[in-house]
């Protein structure tokens, strides 16, 4: 834009330079000499801006109406029709877009619903799984506990029977010792039958004393 | 004496630089008769010199008195040729636009968008508000034609060696007459002959005695106003175009007025003249568009008031 402007200025300057003052003087001189050729018999209104030329006015009126008619038929009519067509098309596009938007919204809602259902299903499944796991844990725990209890009971039982056996041995031994000791003291007073009977009596008393001591 | 204003007014020749159009009259018989008759003592050489750079328009339907006035019949003038040119340009442009719009929903290209934009503006921003949505469509083609015809006629004044037909009273009056005719015909078609004239009287609540006395006077004022309004439409366009060209001419004439003066004075004046006329041409371009808009807008307003009850 600016370069065009500069170029124009340059052209103007070059033009002025080449034609120069001399050219202007020559033109003026020529005008001066023959100024009257072409203006002979000039009417009063020739230099008035307000002069009305009826030919021109009539011509303008006719040209304008013809132009209006021609354009009306070949340009404005089709243009208006096309504009209306375009407006309809745009309105249709907008309506279509609106409808599609509604459909999309409906679809979205549907899918959201589905998603929500799926989510709740997943939650339920998780819940089930958790419950199952809990159940399994409880079962395993209970089994382990009962196993441990059984083992403990068995151990207790073994301990008890070992204790009983030990106590029996101990009683037998202590009764034997007592009898031997008493035999030594009473050496001759007791026969071996007496001896055995004494031991039997002592043993019969022992378990009762041992269990009450327990 | 040749007056500068003749360069703005209508003529029966086109003015171009002398070197572009030379006349080679060798005998007086070749010189157009009306010139020969008025200047019986001039030689062919003098005619050649005076007429160089003047493209005379052939006159099959009339005779001329001089280069600016006709003697009889129908004389074809420069502005008529330019109007035809404008009409041709419009026909080519808009028929092409119409073809493009018919074949594609939205034509592509800057030119077509530009034209469409103006058409839309005139329809939606001038016709619709001024005439009303119901009636506007009927008058939109008229306003479209009017705007572009005036605009192109105005802009012709900025085309080298052409001229502005709208700087002539005949043209602007004819255009105003188009508006006036439209107002009368549209108004009478809407309200009937009597209804249209009665509609010129604004509605007033008056006592009967006063009404009998006042209403005829108001009617006369309104009818005179109607005519004046349209006359002013013509004068406004004429004055704007004419004034712009006169100022442009005056600034350019600065350079001629110092012709033969000392060199530095000549250069200074020529510089001012060139810059001044460039700037004024920009202003002229704006005025050309503005006045086309104003004419169209006021026409729309007048038509609007004719087809609505007051």
Short mmCIF file of C-alpha atoms in Angstrom, two decimals:
data_model
loop_
_atom_site.label_atom_id
_atom_site.label_comp_id
_atom_site.label_asym_id
_atom_site.label_seq_id
_atom_site.Cartn_x
_atom_site.Cartn_y
_atom_site.Cartn_z
CA UNK A 1 0.00 0.00 0.00
CA UNK A 2 2.66 2.46 1.05
CA UNK A 3 4.96 1.37 -1.76
CA UNK A 4 2.14 1.88 -4.27
CA UNK A 5 1.59 5.34 -2.86
CA UNK A 6 5.30 6.10 -3.16
CA UNK A 7 5.35 4.84 -6.72
CA UNK A 8 2.41 7.07 -7.58
CA UNK A 9 4.12 10.10 -6.08
CA UNK A 10 7.26 9.24 -8.05
CA UNK A 11 5.31 8.93 -11.28
CA UNK A 12 3.66 12.28 -10.59
CA UNK A 13 7.02 13.92 -9.96
CA UNK A 14 8.61 12.39 -13.07
CA UNK A 15 5.62 13.44 -15.11
CA UNK A 16 5.79 16.97 -13.79
CA UNK A 17 9.54 17.07 -14.43
CA UNK A 18 9.35 15.90 -18.02
CA UNK A 19 6.30 17.88 -19.07
CA UNK A 20 7.43 20.69 -16.82
CA UNK A 21 6.33 24.31 -16.73
CA UNK A 22 7.01 24.69 -20.45
CA UNK A 23 4.43 22.07 -21.36
CA UNK A 24 1.80 23.73 -19.19
CA UNK A 25 2.50 27.10 -20.79
CA UNK A 26 2.18 25.57 -24.26
CA UNK A 27 -1.15 23.95 -23.40
CA UNK A 28 -2.44 27.19 -21.99
CA UNK A 29 -1.31 29.18 -24.98
CA UNK A 30 -3.11 26.79 -27.30
CA UNK A 31 -6.27 26.97 -25.21
CA UNK A 32 -6.10 30.73 -25.22
CA UNK A 33 -5.90 31.04 -28.97
CA UNK A 34 -8.67 28.64 -29.81
CA UNK A 35 -10.72 28.76 -26.69
CA UNK A 36 -13.76 29.84 -28.62
CA UNK A 37 -13.86 26.91 -30.97
CA UNK A 38 -16.46 24.62 -29.52
CA UNK A 39 -18.20 27.27 -27.43
CA UNK A 40 -19.79 29.33 -30.20
CA UNK A 41 -23.27 30.68 -29.64
CA UNK A 42 -23.12 29.51 -26.03
CA UNK A 43 -26.47 29.71 -24.26
CA UNK A 44 -26.91 31.49 -20.94
CA UNK A 45 -26.89 28.32 -18.91
CA UNK A 46 -23.80 26.69 -20.40
CA UNK A 47 -21.70 27.51 -17.35
CA UNK A 48 -24.42 27.03 -14.75
CA UNK A 49 -24.20 23.84 -12.69
CA UNK A 50 -27.99 23.84 -12.34
CA UNK A 51 -28.62 23.58 -16.06
CA UNK A 52 -31.20 20.86 -16.78
CA UNK A 53 -30.70 18.91 -19.96
CA UNK A 54 -34.04 17.36 -20.79
CA UNK A 55 -32.47 14.88 -23.21
CA UNK A 56 -30.13 13.62 -20.53
CA UNK A 57 -32.89 13.51 -17.89
CA UNK A 58 -35.19 11.57 -20.17
CA UNK A 59 -32.37 9.27 -21.22
CA UNK A 60 -31.39 8.65 -17.58
CA UNK A 61 -34.98 7.86 -16.61
CA UNK A 62 -35.36 5.39 -19.45
CA UNK A 63 -31.94 3.79 -18.92
CA UNK A 64 -32.65 3.40 -15.23
CA UNK A 65 -36.03 1.77 -15.79
CA UNK A 66 -34.62 -0.53 -18.46
CA UNK A 67 -31.76 -1.46 -16.18
CA UNK A 68 -34.22 -2.11 -13.37
CA UNK A 69 -36.33 -4.30 -15.66
CA UNK A 70 -33.37 -6.24 -17.06
CA UNK A 71 -31.71 -6.73 -13.69
CA UNK A 72 -35.07 -7.55 -12.12
CA UNK A 73 -35.55 -10.35 -14.60
CA UNK A 74 -32.03 -11.71 -14.88
CA UNK A 75 -30.29 -10.71 -11.68
CA UNK A 76 -32.45 -9.56 -8.77
CA UNK A 77 -35.10 -12.24 -9.27
CA UNK A 78 -32.65 -15.15 -9.30
CA UNK A 79 -30.59 -13.51 -6.53
CA UNK A 80 -33.64 -13.12 -4.29
CA UNK A 81 -34.69 -16.69 -5.08
CA UNK A 82 -31.20 -17.96 -4.31
CA UNK A 83 -31.12 -15.97 -1.09
CA UNK A 84 -34.42 -17.46 -0.04
CA UNK A 85 -33.16 -20.90 -0.96
CA UNK A 86 -30.02 -20.25 1.05
CA UNK A 87 -32.02 -19.00 4.02
CA UNK A 88 -34.18 -22.10 3.89
CA UNK A 89 -31.11 -24.29 3.60
CA UNK A 90 -29.50 -22.57 6.56
CA UNK A 91 -32.70 -22.84 8.60
CA UNK A 92 -32.87 -26.52 7.70
CA UNK A 93 -29.25 -27.01 8.67
CA UNK A 94 -29.87 -25.32 11.98
CA UNK A 95 -32.97 -27.45 12.59
CA UNK A 96 -31.05 -30.57 11.61
CA UNK A 97 -28.20 -29.63 13.89
CA UNK A 98 -30.65 -29.02 16.71
CA UNK A 99 -32.35 -32.35 16.12
CA UNK A 100 -29.01 -34.14 15.96
CA UNK A 101 -27.97 -32.40 19.12
CA UNK A 102 -31.14 -33.63 20.82
CA UNK A 103 -30.51 -37.13 19.57
CA UNK A 104 -26.94 -37.02 20.73
CA UNK A 105 -28.09 -35.80 24.12
CA UNK A 106 -30.62 -38.62 24.36
CA UNK A 107 -27.97 -41.13 23.35
CA UNK A 108 -25.60 -39.65 25.86
CA UNK A 109 -28.19 -39.97 28.61
CA UNK A 110 -28.85 -43.56 27.54
CA UNK A 111 -25.19 -44.44 27.62
CA UNK A 112 -24.72 -42.68 30.92
CA UNK A 113 -27.55 -44.74 32.30
CA UNK A 114 -25.94 -47.88 30.95
CA UNK A 115 -22.64 -46.86 32.42
CA UNK A 116 -24.25 -46.24 35.78
CA UNK A 117 -25.92 -49.66 35.62
CA UNK A 118 -22.63 -51.26 34.73
CA UNK A 119 -20.94 -49.46 37.59
CA UNK A 120 -23.51 -50.63 40.09
CA UNK A 121 -23.19 -54.13 38.70
CA UNK A 122 -19.47 -53.97 39.15
CA UNK A 123 -19.96 -52.72 42.68
CA UNK A 124 -22.29 -55.61 43.40
CA UNK A 125 -19.83 -58.08 41.97
CA UNK A 126 -17.09 -56.65 44.08
CA UNK A 127 -19.31 -56.82 47.08
CA UNK A 128 -20.07 -60.47 46.35
CA UNK A 129 -16.42 -61.24 45.87
CA UNK A 130 -15.58 -59.53 49.10
CA UNK A 131 -18.29 -61.44 50.90
CA UNK A 132 -17.05 -64.70 49.42
CA UNK A 133 -13.53 -63.92 50.44
CA UNK A 134 -14.65 -63.07 53.93
CA UNK A 135 -16.58 -66.30 54.11
CA UNK A 136 -13.61 -68.27 52.87
CA UNK A 137 -11.41 -66.56 55.42
CA UNK A 138 -13.84 -67.33 58.19
CA UNK A 139 -14.01 -70.96 57.10
CA UNK A 140 -10.25 -71.27 56.90
CA UNK A 141 -9.89 -69.62 60.30
CA UNK A 142 -12.48 -71.90 61.85
CA UNK A 143 -10.86 -74.97 60.35
CA UNK A 144 -7.46 -73.87 61.55
CA UNK A 145 -8.86 -73.17 64.99
CA UNK A 146 -10.60 -76.52 65.27
CA UNK A 147 -7.44 -78.26 64.03
CA UNK A 148 -5.38 -76.46 66.61
CA UNK A 149 -7.96 -77.28 69.29
CA UNK A 150 -7.93 -80.95 68.35
CA UNK A 151 -4.14 -81.00 68.40
CA UNK A 152 -4.13 -79.34 71.77
CA UNK A 153 -6.67 -81.77 73.14
CA UNK A 154 -4.67 -84.68 71.81
CA UNK A 155 -1.50 -83.27 73.39
CA UNK A 156 -3.33 -82.79 76.66
CA UNK A 157 -4.58 -86.28 76.51
CA UNK A 158 -1.08 -87.64 75.85
CA UNK A 159 0.32 -85.53 78.65
CA UNK A 160 -2.37 -86.83 80.95
CA UNK A 161 -1.82 -90.45 80.07
CA UNK A 162 1.97 -89.98 80.40
CA UNK A 163 1.39 -88.36 83.76
CA UNK A 164 -0.88 -91.20 84.79
CA UNK A 165 1.69 -93.77 83.68
CA UNK A 166 4.46 -91.91 85.48
CA UNK A 167 2.39 -91.58 88.62
CA UNK A 168 1.57 -95.28 88.46
CA UNK A 169 5.20 -96.19 88.08
CA UNK A 170 6.12 -93.77 90.82
CA UNK A 171 3.43 -95.23 93.16
CA UNK A 172 4.47 -98.74 92.37
CA UNK A 173 8.09 -97.91 93.01
CA UNK A 174 7.40 -95.96 96.19
CA UNK A 175 5.11 -98.74 97.48
CA UNK A 176 7.78 -101.29 96.69
CA UNK A 177 10.38 -99.17 98.48
CA UNK A 178 8.07 -98.72 101.43
CA UNK A 179 7.34 -102.38 101.57
CA UNK A 180 11.04 -103.24 101.24
CA UNK A 181 11.79 -100.73 103.95
CA UNK A 182 9.05 -102.07 106.13
CA UNK A 183 10.14 -105.62 105.30
CA UNK A 184 13.64 -104.81 106.39
CA UNK A 185 12.23 -103.49 109.59
CA UNK A 186 9.83 -106.34 110.07
CA UNK A 187 12.08 -108.90 108.24
CA UNK A 188 10.58 -111.84 109.40
CA UNK A 189 7.19 -110.95 110.49
CA UNK A 190 5.77 -110.81 107.02
CA UNK A 191 5.54 -113.60 104.56
CA UNK A 192 5.68 -113.02 100.85
CA UNK A 193 1.87 -113.40 100.68
CA UNK A 194 1.47 -110.66 103.20
CA UNK A 195 3.93 -108.64 101.30
CA UNK A 196 1.91 -108.88 98.08
CA UNK A 197 -1.33 -108.13 99.83
CA UNK A 198 0.09 -105.00 101.40
CA UNK A 199 1.26 -103.74 98.05
CA UNK A 200 -2.17 -104.39 96.54
CA UNK A 201 -3.84 -102.41 99.26
CA UNK A 202 -1.45 -99.56 98.95
CA UNK A 203 -1.95 -99.45 95.18
CA UNK A 204 -5.72 -99.49 95.55
CA UNK A 205 -5.54 -96.45 97.76
CA UNK A 206 -3.03 -94.58 95.60
CA UNK A 207 -5.04 -93.57 92.55
CA UNK A 208 -7.73 -92.06 94.78
CA UNK A 209 -5.14 -90.09 96.68
CA UNK A 210 -3.36 -89.09 93.40
CA UNK A 211 -6.57 -87.90 91.65
CA UNK A 212 -7.70 -85.95 94.73
CA UNK A 213 -4.23 -84.38 94.88
CA UNK A 214 -4.49 -83.47 91.21
CA UNK B 1 -14.47 32.05 -22.83
CA UNK B 2 -13.80 28.52 -21.75
CA UNK B 3 -14.79 28.00 -18.16
CA UNK B 4 -13.28 25.34 -15.95
CA UNK B 5 -16.75 24.14 -15.01
CA UNK B 6 -17.21 22.86 -18.54
CA UNK B 7 -14.80 20.07 -17.58
CA UNK B 8 -17.34 18.84 -15.04
CA UNK B 9 -20.51 19.34 -17.00
CA UNK B 10 -21.90 17.13 -19.69
CA UNK B 11 -20.48 17.52 -23.18
CA UNK B 12 -20.70 15.95 -26.60
CA UNK B 13 -17.12 14.72 -26.60
CA UNK B 14 -14.70 12.83 -24.37
CA UNK B 15 -11.73 14.79 -23.10
CA UNK B 16 -8.40 12.93 -23.23
CA UNK B 17 -4.78 14.09 -23.35
CA UNK B 18 -4.03 15.65 -26.72
CA UNK B 19 -1.46 13.08 -27.79
CA UNK B 20 -3.97 10.28 -27.41
CA UNK B 21 -6.43 11.60 -29.99
CA UNK B 22 -5.14 13.66 -32.91
CA UNK B 23 -7.32 15.13 -35.62
CA UNK B 24 -5.82 15.27 -39.10
CA UNK B 25 -8.20 17.55 -40.93
CA UNK B 26 -6.60 18.54 -44.22
CA UNK B 27 -9.60 20.35 -45.62
CA UNK B 28 -12.53 22.12 -44.03
CA UNK B 29 -14.93 19.53 -45.44
CA UNK B 30 -13.68 17.00 -42.92
CA UNK B 31 -14.49 19.28 -39.97
CA UNK B 32 -17.94 18.62 -38.44
CA UNK B 33 -20.46 20.96 -40.03
CA UNK B 34 -21.64 22.64 -36.81
CA UNK B 35 -18.08 23.73 -36.03
CA UNK B 36 -17.38 24.84 -39.56
CA UNK B 37 -20.56 26.92 -39.70
CA UNK B 38 -19.81 28.66 -36.39
CA UNK B 39 -16.17 29.35 -37.27
CA UNK B 40 -16.12 30.18 -40.95
CA UNK B 41 -12.68 31.84 -40.81
CA UNK B 42 -10.77 29.11 -38.98
CA UNK B 43 -8.26 27.01 -40.91
CA UNK B 44 -8.09 23.18 -40.76
CA UNK B 45 -4.90 23.50 -38.73
CA UNK B 46 -6.67 25.63 -36.15
CA UNK B 47 -9.45 23.08 -35.91
CA UNK B 48 -6.88 20.31 -35.53
CA UNK B 49 -5.18 22.10 -32.70
CA UNK B 50 -8.41 23.02 -30.92
CA UNK B 51 -9.94 19.59 -31.26
CA UNK B 52 -6.90 17.45 -30.43
CA UNK B 53 -7.69 15.33 -27.36
CA UNK B 54 -11.45 15.73 -27.94
CA UNK B 55 -13.16 12.50 -29.01
CA UNK B 56 -16.34 13.75 -30.64
CA UNK B 57 -19.39 11.53 -30.17
CA UNK B 58 -21.19 10.74 -33.43
CA UNK B 59 -24.65 12.36 -33.54
CA UNK B 60 -26.98 10.34 -35.76
CA UNK B 61 -30.20 11.65 -34.14
CA UNK B 62 -29.55 15.35 -33.74
CA UNK B 63 -27.43 18.36 -34.56
CA UNK B 64 -25.17 20.33 -32.27
CA UNK B 65 -24.83 24.02 -31.65
CA UNK B 66 -21.42 23.70 -30.04
CA UNK B 67 -19.53 21.06 -28.09
CA UNK B 68 -21.74 21.55 -25.03
CA UNK B 69 -25.15 22.37 -26.45
CA UNK B 70 -27.41 20.77 -29.01
CA UNK B 71 -29.23 22.50 -31.80
CA UNK B 72 -32.05 20.04 -32.51
CA UNK B 73 -33.08 16.41 -32.24
CA UNK B 74 -31.70 14.00 -29.71
CA UNK B 75 -27.98 14.45 -29.12
CA UNK B 76 -25.93 11.69 -27.51
CA UNK B 77 -23.77 13.14 -24.74
CA UNK B 78 -20.79 11.90 -22.77
CA UNK B 79 -22.91 11.22 -19.69
CA UNK B 80 -25.35 9.11 -21.67
CA UNK B 81 -22.49 6.95 -22.89
CA UNK B 82 -21.16 6.69 -19.35
CA UNK B 83 -24.60 5.76 -18.01
CA UNK B 84 -24.83 3.02 -20.58
CA UNK B 85 -21.38 1.87 -19.51
CA UNK B 86 -22.49 1.84 -15.87
CA UNK B 87 -25.63 -0.09 -16.81
CA UNK B 88 -23.51 -2.57 -18.75
CA UNK B 89 -21.10 -3.06 -15.84
CA UNK B 90 -24.02 -3.62 -13.47
CA UNK B 91 -25.71 -6.05 -15.83
CA UNK B 92 -22.54 -8.09 -16.30
CA UNK B 93 -21.68 -8.11 -12.58
CA UNK B 94 -25.09 -8.97 -11.19
CA UNK B 95 -26.17 -11.41 -13.85
CA UNK B 96 -22.92 -13.28 -13.23
CA UNK B 97 -23.57 -13.13 -9.49
CA UNK B 98 -27.10 -14.43 -10.05
CA UNK B 99 -25.78 -17.31 -12.16
CA UNK B 100 -23.21 -18.19 -9.54
CA UNK B 101 -25.79 -18.04 -6.75
CA UNK B 102 -28.16 -20.24 -8.68
CA UNK B 103 -25.56 -22.95 -9.25
CA UNK B 104 -23.92 -22.97 -5.83
CA UNK B 105 -25.45 -22.32 -2.45
CA UNK B 106 -22.77 -19.78 -1.51
CA UNK B 107 -20.54 -18.49 -4.34
CA UNK B 108 -16.85 -18.36 -3.50
CA UNK B 109 -14.61 -15.39 -4.22
CA UNK B 110 -13.96 -11.97 -2.72
CA UNK B 111 -15.84 -10.07 -5.41
CA UNK B 112 -19.05 -12.02 -4.94
CA UNK B 113 -18.91 -11.85 -1.16
CA UNK B 114 -18.31 -8.13 -1.42
CA UNK B 115 -21.32 -7.60 -3.71
CA UNK B 116 -23.48 -9.90 -1.59
CA UNK B 117 -22.45 -8.02 1.52
CA UNK B 118 -23.66 -4.75 0.02
CA UNK B 119 -26.88 -6.32 -1.22
CA UNK B 120 -27.52 -7.77 2.24
CA UNK B 121 -26.77 -4.44 3.87
CA UNK B 122 -29.22 -2.58 1.63
CA UNK B 123 -31.90 -5.18 2.21
CA UNK B 124 -31.46 -5.68 5.96
CA UNK B 125 -30.22 -2.28 7.14
CA UNK B 126 -31.92 0.12 4.72
CA UNK B 127 -35.03 -1.45 3.21
CA UNK B 128 -36.25 -3.48 6.21
CA UNK B 129 -36.09 -0.70 8.85
CA UNK B 130 -37.27 2.09 6.52
CA UNK B 131 -40.10 0.30 4.72
CA UNK B 132 -40.98 -2.45 7.18
CA UNK B 133 -40.58 -6.20 6.93
CA UNK B 134 -43.91 -6.73 5.28
CA UNK B 135 -43.47 -4.39 2.29
CA UNK B 136 -39.70 -4.17 1.95
CA UNK B 137 -39.22 -7.14 -0.37
CA UNK B 138 -41.11 -5.49 -3.23
CA UNK B 139 -38.84 -2.45 -3.20
CA UNK B 140 -35.49 -4.08 -2.52
CA UNK B 141 -34.64 -4.60 -6.24
CA UNK B 142 -35.34 -0.91 -6.90
CA UNK B 143 -33.09 0.15 -4.03
CA UNK B 144 -30.35 -2.25 -5.16
CA UNK B 145 -30.45 -0.85 -8.70
CA UNK B 146 -30.57 2.71 -7.39
CA UNK B 147 -27.63 2.32 -5.02
CA UNK B 148 -25.30 0.69 -7.51
CA UNK B 149 -26.32 2.96 -10.39
CA UNK B 150 -25.67 6.09 -8.35
CA UNK B 151 -22.50 4.68 -6.80
CA UNK B 152 -21.00 3.75 -10.14
CA UNK B 153 -22.07 7.06 -11.70
CA UNK B 154 -20.42 8.88 -8.79
CA UNK B 155 -17.26 6.81 -9.03
CA UNK B 156 -17.08 7.42 -12.79
CA UNK B 157 -16.06 10.96 -11.81
CA UNK B 158 -12.80 9.51 -10.48
CA UNK B 159 -12.04 7.53 -13.61
CA UNK B 160 -9.58 9.37 -15.83
CA UNK B 161 -11.19 11.00 -18.89
CA UNK B 162 -14.66 9.90 -17.83
CA UNK B 163 -16.94 12.05 -15.65
CA UNK B 164 -19.68 11.90 -13.09
CA UNK B 165 -23.16 11.77 -14.66
CA UNK B 166 -24.55 12.49 -11.20
CA UNK B 167 -22.88 15.92 -11.32
CA UNK B 168 -25.59 16.86 -13.79
CA UNK B 169 -28.98 18.13 -12.66
CA UNK B 170 -30.82 16.24 -15.39
CA UNK B 171 -29.52 12.91 -14.10
CA UNK B 172 -30.21 13.55 -10.43
CA UNK B 173 -33.67 14.90 -11.23
CA UNK B 174 -34.44 11.79 -13.26
CA UNK B 175 -33.33 9.61 -10.36
CA UNK B 176 -35.42 11.62 -7.91
CA UNK B 177 -38.31 11.28 -10.36
CA UNK B 178 -37.90 7.50 -10.14
CA UNK B 179 -38.29 7.73 -6.36
CA UNK B 180 -41.25 10.12 -6.63
CA UNK B 181 -42.95 7.87 -9.17
CA UNK B 182 -42.40 4.86 -6.93
CA UNK B 183 -43.81 6.75 -3.94
CA UNK B 184 -46.91 7.82 -5.88
CA UNK B 185 -47.57 4.47 -7.52
CA UNK B 186 -46.86 2.39 -4.41
CA UNK B 187 -48.92 4.72 -2.19
CA UNK B 188 -51.88 4.73 -4.58
CA UNK B 189 -51.76 0.97 -5.02
CA UNK B 190 -51.90 0.60 -1.27
CA UNK B 191 -54.50 3.21 -0.31
CA UNK B 192 -56.15 4.10 -3.63
CA UNK B 193 -55.89 7.47 -5.38
CA UNK B 194 -57.91 9.43 -2.83
CA UNK B 195 -56.64 7.42 0.08
CA UNK B 196 -53.04 8.23 -0.83
CA UNK B 197 -53.64 11.99 -0.86
CA UNK B 198 -55.72 11.85 2.32
CA UNK B 199 -52.89 9.90 3.89
CA UNK B 200 -50.66 12.92 3.40
CA UNK B 201 -52.58 14.70 6.16
CA UNK B 202 -51.23 13.63 9.54
CA UNK B 203 -53.84 12.29 11.91
CA UNK B 204 -54.95 14.96 14.40
CA UNK B 205 -57.69 15.22 16.98
CA UNK B 206 -59.28 18.54 16.03
CA UNK B 207 -62.69 20.08 16.63
CA UNK B 208 -64.73 19.98 13.40
CA UNK B 209 -64.60 23.74 12.83
CA UNK B 210 -60.84 23.87 13.18
CA UNK B 211 -60.45 20.76 11.07
CA UNK B 212 -62.36 22.26 8.15
CA UNK B 213 -60.13 25.29 8.35
CA UNK B 214 -56.76 23.67 9.10
CA UNK B 215 -56.76 20.38 7.25
CA UNK B 216 -56.80 21.80 3.70
CA UNK B 217 -53.89 24.07 4.62
CA UNK B 218 -51.95 21.19 6.10
CA UNK B 219 -52.74 19.14 3.01
CA UNK B 220 -51.26 21.83 0.75
CA UNK B 221 -48.16 22.10 2.92
CA UNK B 222 -47.69 18.34 2.96
CA UNK B 223 -48.10 17.98 -0.80
CA UNK B 224 -45.66 20.82 -1.45
CA UNK B 225 -43.35 19.18 1.09
CA UNK B 226 -43.61 15.89 -0.78
CA UNK B 227 -42.45 17.51 -3.99
CA UNK B 228 -39.73 19.54 -2.27
CA UNK B 229 -38.42 16.46 -0.46
CA UNK B 230 -37.82 14.70 -3.75
CA UNK B 231 -36.44 17.83 -5.37
CA UNK B 232 -33.97 18.17 -2.52
CA UNK B 233 -32.97 14.55 -3.08
CA UNK B 234 -31.84 15.58 -6.58
CA UNK B 235 -30.20 18.81 -5.44
CA UNK B 236 -28.28 17.11 -2.63
CA UNK B 237 -26.71 14.54 -4.92
CA UNK B 238 -25.95 17.13 -7.58
CA UNK B 239 -24.43 19.59 -5.12
CA UNK B 240 -22.24 16.96 -3.48
CA UNK B 241 -20.85 15.60 -6.70
CA UNK B 242 -20.51 19.01 -8.34
CA UNK B 243 -18.88 20.61 -5.30
CA UNK B 244 -16.35 17.82 -4.95
CA UNK B 245 -15.32 18.13 -8.57
CA UNK B 246 -15.17 21.92 -8.39
CA UNK B 247 -12.84 21.80 -5.40
CA UNK B 248 -10.71 19.19 -7.14
CA UNK B 249 -10.63 21.35 -10.23
CA UNK B 250 -9.66 24.41 -8.20
CA UNK B 251 -6.76 22.61 -6.55
CA UNK B 252 -5.56 21.32 -9.90
CA UNK B 253 -6.00 24.78 -11.39
CA UNK B 254 -3.47 26.06 -8.84
CA UNK B 255 -0.77 24.45 -10.95
CA UNK B 256 -2.07 26.07 -14.12
CA UNK B 257 -2.45 29.47 -12.51
CA UNK B 258 1.27 29.70 -11.83
CA UNK B 259 2.27 28.37 -15.24
CA UNK B 260 5.14 30.44 -16.50
CA UNK B 261 6.03 31.71 -13.02
CA UNK B 262 9.53 31.43 -11.62
CA UNK B 263 10.61 27.82 -11.33
CA UNK B 264 10.65 27.48 -7.53
CA UNK B 265 7.14 28.94 -7.23
CA UNK B 266 5.93 26.59 -9.92
CA UNK B 267 7.42 23.57 -8.19
CA UNK B 268 5.96 24.49 -4.80
CA UNK B 269 2.51 25.06 -6.24
CA UNK B 270 2.63 21.94 -8.36
CA UNK B 271 3.63 19.92 -5.30
CA UNK B 272 0.74 21.30 -3.27
CA UNK B 273 -1.59 20.74 -6.18
CA UNK B 274 -0.61 17.10 -6.68
CA UNK B 275 -0.79 16.21 -2.99
CA UNK B 276 -4.01 18.18 -2.53
CA UNK B 277 -5.78 16.57 -5.46
CA UNK B 278 -4.69 13.10 -4.34
CA UNK B 279 -6.16 13.67 -0.89
CA UNK B 280 -9.30 15.22 -2.34
CA UNK B 281 -9.74 12.20 -4.59
CA UNK B 282 -9.83 10.03 -1.46
CA UNK B 283 -12.45 12.35 0.01
CA UNK B 284 -14.39 12.20 -3.27
CA UNK B 285 -14.38 8.42 -3.13
CA UNK B 286 -15.89 8.56 0.34
CA UNK B 287 -18.48 11.14 -0.74
CA UNK B 288 -19.37 9.01 -3.77
CA UNK B 289 -20.25 6.06 -1.53
CA UNK B 290 -21.87 8.22 1.13
CA UNK B 291 -24.15 10.04 -1.31
CA UNK B 292 -25.20 6.81 -3.00
CA UNK B 293 -26.10 5.51 0.47
CA UNK B 294 -27.92 8.71 1.46
CA UNK B 295 -29.95 8.80 -1.75
CA UNK B 296 -30.94 5.15 -1.37
CA UNK B 297 -31.72 5.49 2.32
CA UNK B 298 -33.89 8.58 1.86
CA UNK B 299 -35.69 6.97 -1.07
CA UNK B 300 -36.42 3.98 1.17
CA UNK B 301 -37.71 6.31 3.90
CA UNK B 302 -40.00 8.15 1.44
CA UNK B 303 -41.33 4.88 0.06
CA UNK B 304 -41.80 3.63 3.61
CA UNK B 305 -43.83 6.66 4.59
CA UNK B 306 -45.94 6.34 1.43
CA UNK B 307 -47.01 2.77 2.14
CA UNK B 308 -47.76 3.28 5.84
CA UNK B 309 -50.66 5.07 7.41
CA UNK B 310 -49.64 8.20 9.28
#
